[in-house]
CSV table of C-alpha atoms in Angstrom, one decimal:
chain,number,residue,atom,x,y,z
A,1,MET,CA,25.7,52.1,17.1
A,2,LYS,CA,27.9,48.2,17.1
A,3,LYS,CA,25.7,44.8,17.7
A,4,SER,CA,26.5,44.5,21.5
A,5,GLU,CA,25.6,48.1,22.7
A,6,LEU,CA,22.1,47.8,21.0
A,7,LYS,CA,21.7,43.9,22.7
A,8,SER,CA,22.3,45.7,26.2
A,9,ILE,CA,20.5,48.8,25.9
A,10,LEU,CA,17.0,46.9,24.0
A,11,LYS,CA,17.6,43.5,26.3
A,12,PRO,CA,16.2,44.8,29.4
A,13,LEU,CA,13.2,47.1,28.1
A,14,ILE,CA,12.2,43.8,26.5
A,15,LYS,CA,12.1,41.6,29.7
A,16,GLU,CA,10.2,45.3,31.2
A,17,CYS,CA,7.8,44.9,28.8
A,18,ILE,CA,7.6,41.0,28.8
A,19,ARG,CA,6.4,41.4,32.3
A,20,GLU,CA,4.3,43.9,32.6
A,21,THR,CA,2.5,42.0,30.0
A,22,ILE,CA,2.4,39.3,31.6
A,23,LEU,CA,1.4,40.2,34.5
A,24,GLU,CA,-0.3,43.4,35.3
A,25,GLU,CA,-2.6,42.7,32.1
A,26,GLY,CA,-2.9,38.8,33.3
A,27,ILE,CA,-2.0,36.6,30.8
A,28,LEU,CA,-0.1,34.6,33.4
A,29,SER,CA,-3.4,34.2,35.2
A,30,ASN,CA,-5.5,33.5,32.6
A,31,VAL,CA,-3.2,30.4,31.0
A,32,ILE,CA,-2.8,28.6,35.0
A,33,ALA,CA,-7.0,29.1,35.1
A,34,GLU,CA,-6.4,26.9,31.4
A,35,VAL,CA,-4.7,23.8,32.8
A,36,THR,CA,-6.0,23.7,36.1
A,37,LYS,CA,-9.5,23.3,34.0
A,38,GLY,CA,-7.6,20.5,31.9
A,39,LEU,CA,-6.0,19.2,35.1
A,40,ASN,CA,-9.8,18.6,36.4
A,41,ALA,CA,-11.6,17.1,33.4
A,42,ALA,CA,-12.5,13.9,34.1
A,43,PRO,CA,-10.3,12.0,32.4
A,44,ILE,CA,-11.4,9.7,28.9
A,45,VAL,CA,-12.1,6.3,29.1
A,46,GLU,CA,-11.6,4.3,26.6
A,47,GLN,CA,-13.2,0.7,26.3
A,48,LYS,CA,-12.7,-1.7,24.1
A,49,LYS,CA,-15.2,-3.9,23.2
A,50,ALA,CA,-14.2,-7.5,22.4
A,51,ALA,CA,-14.7,-8.7,18.3
A,52,PRO,CA,-17.0,-11.0,17.5
A,53,LYS,CA,-16.0,-14.2,17.3
A,54,LYS,CA,-15.8,-15.0,12.9
A,55,GLU,CA,-17.1,-18.7,11.5
A,56,PRO,CA,-15.3,-19.7,9.3
A,57,THR,CA,-15.2,-18.1,5.5
A,58,LYS,CA,-14.3,-20.4,3.3
A,59,PRO,CA,-11.8,-20.6,1.0
A,60,PRO,CA,-11.3,-17.7,-1.7
A,61,PRO,CA,-12.4,-20.3,-5.1
A,62,SER,CA,-9.8,-21.0,-7.3
A,63,VAL,CA,-8.8,-19.1,-10.8
A,64,ASN,CA,-10.5,-22.7,-12.7
A,65,GLU,CA,-13.2,-21.7,-10.7
A,66,ARG,CA,-13.3,-18.2,-11.4
A,67,LEU,CA,-13.3,-18.4,-15.2
A,68,ALA,CA,-15.5,-21.0,-15.5
A,69,GLU,CA,-18.2,-18.6,-13.8
A,70,HIS,CA,-17.5,-15.8,-15.5
A,71,ARG,CA,-17.6,-17.9,-18.5
A,72,LYS,CA,-21.7,-18.6,-17.1
A,73,LYS,CA,-21.7,-15.3,-17.0
A,74,LEU,CA,-21.4,-14.8,-20.5
A,75,MET,CA,-22.9,-17.7,-22.1
A,76,GLY,CA,-25.9,-15.7,-19.2
A,77,ALA,CA,-25.5,-12.6,-20.9
A,78,ILE,CA,-25.6,-13.8,-24.6
A,79,GLY,CA,-28.1,-16.3,-23.5
A,80,SER,CA,-28.5,-19.7,-24.4
A,81,ASP,CA,-30.2,-20.0,-27.4
A,82,ALA,CA,-27.9,-17.3,-29.1
A,83,TYR,CA,-24.9,-18.9,-31.8
A,84,GLY,CA,-27.8,-22.5,-31.9
A,85,GLY,CA,-26.7,-22.8,-27.7
A,86,ILE,CA,-23.0,-23.3,-28.0
A,87,ASP,CA,-20.2,-22.7,-26.1
A,88,LEU,CA,-18.2,-19.8,-27.2
A,89,PHE,CA,-16.0,-19.4,-25.2
A,90,GLU,CA,-15.3,-24.0,-24.8
A,91,GLY,CA,-11.8,-25.6,-24.7
A,92,THR,CA,-10.3,-21.3,-24.5
A,93,THR,CA,-7.6,-20.6,-22.8
A,94,PRO,CA,-6.7,-16.0,-21.6
A,95,ALA,CA,-5.4,-13.8,-24.0
A,96,PRO,CA,-1.5,-13.8,-21.8
A,97,ALA,CA,-1.1,-10.2,-20.6
A,98,GLN,CA,0.4,-8.0,-22.3
A,99,ALA,CA,3.5,-5.3,-21.2
A,100,SER,CA,3.2,-1.4,-20.0
A,101,PRO,CA,4.6,0.7,-22.4
A,102,GLY,CA,6.9,2.1,-20.0
A,103,GLN,CA,8.3,-1.9,-18.8
A,104,ALA,CA,10.6,-3.2,-20.7
A,105,ALA,CA,10.1,-6.4,-22.6
A,106,SER,CA,10.7,-9.8,-21.0
A,107,PRO,CA,13.0,-12.1,-23.1
A,108,MET,CA,10.4,-14.5,-22.4
A,109,SER,CA,7.2,-11.8,-23.2
A,110,GLY,CA,6.6,-13.1,-27.0
A,111,THR,CA,6.2,-17.4,-25.3
A,112,ASP,CA,3.6,-19.8,-24.0
A,113,PRO,CA,3.7,-20.1,-20.4
A,114,ASN,CA,2.3,-23.8,-20.8
A,115,ASP,CA,5.4,-24.2,-23.7
A,116,ALA,CA,7.5,-27.1,-22.8
A,117,GLY,CA,10.0,-26.0,-24.6
A,118,ILE,CA,13.1,-27.7,-26.0
A,119,ASP,CA,14.4,-31.4,-23.9
A,120,ILE,CA,18.0,-30.5,-23.5
A,121,SER,CA,19.1,-33.7,-21.3
A,122,GLY,CA,20.7,-35.5,-23.8
A,123,ILE,CA,23.5,-33.1,-24.7
A,124,MET,CA,25.0,-34.1,-21.1
A,125,ALA,CA,24.6,-38.3,-21.5
A,126,VAL,CA,27.0,-40.0,-20.2
A,127,GLY,CA,29.7,-41.6,-23.1
A,128,GLY,CA,28.4,-39.7,-25.1
A,129,ASN,CA,30.6,-36.8,-26.1
A,130,ARG,CA,28.4,-34.5,-27.5
A,131,TRP,CA,30.2,-31.2,-25.8
A,132,LYS,CA,33.7,-31.9,-27.9
A,133,ASP,CA,30.9,-32.0,-31.3
A,134,MET,CA,29.0,-29.0,-30.9
A,135,ILE,CA,32.5,-26.5,-29.6
């Protein structure tokens, strides 16, 4: 049996079964009843309340202020009479962050960010032929 022959036989049978199911068993009337219930339902009304006015907040503390506060907390945790009342963290700077194992190291990774470096302003000095000497 060819596909087209099977299709011509089954198609009318399937149509008839669906028509009987929808009309005779009341499925269509149930669907229509549910839809009309949904149309008659009260509409949902959304109310938006006005946002309360916020008072201006103070700006976040700067890095230096946060560090000073952190040092005070550490000193409080140690105790003011510990170490003779000496501030162990006076004049210190935070350690540089270390790169995570998955990151490639930066060319400047081992250099202090506060390091001024080398002054190269004299290389291009006018009147001096320093370039010829360097080559």
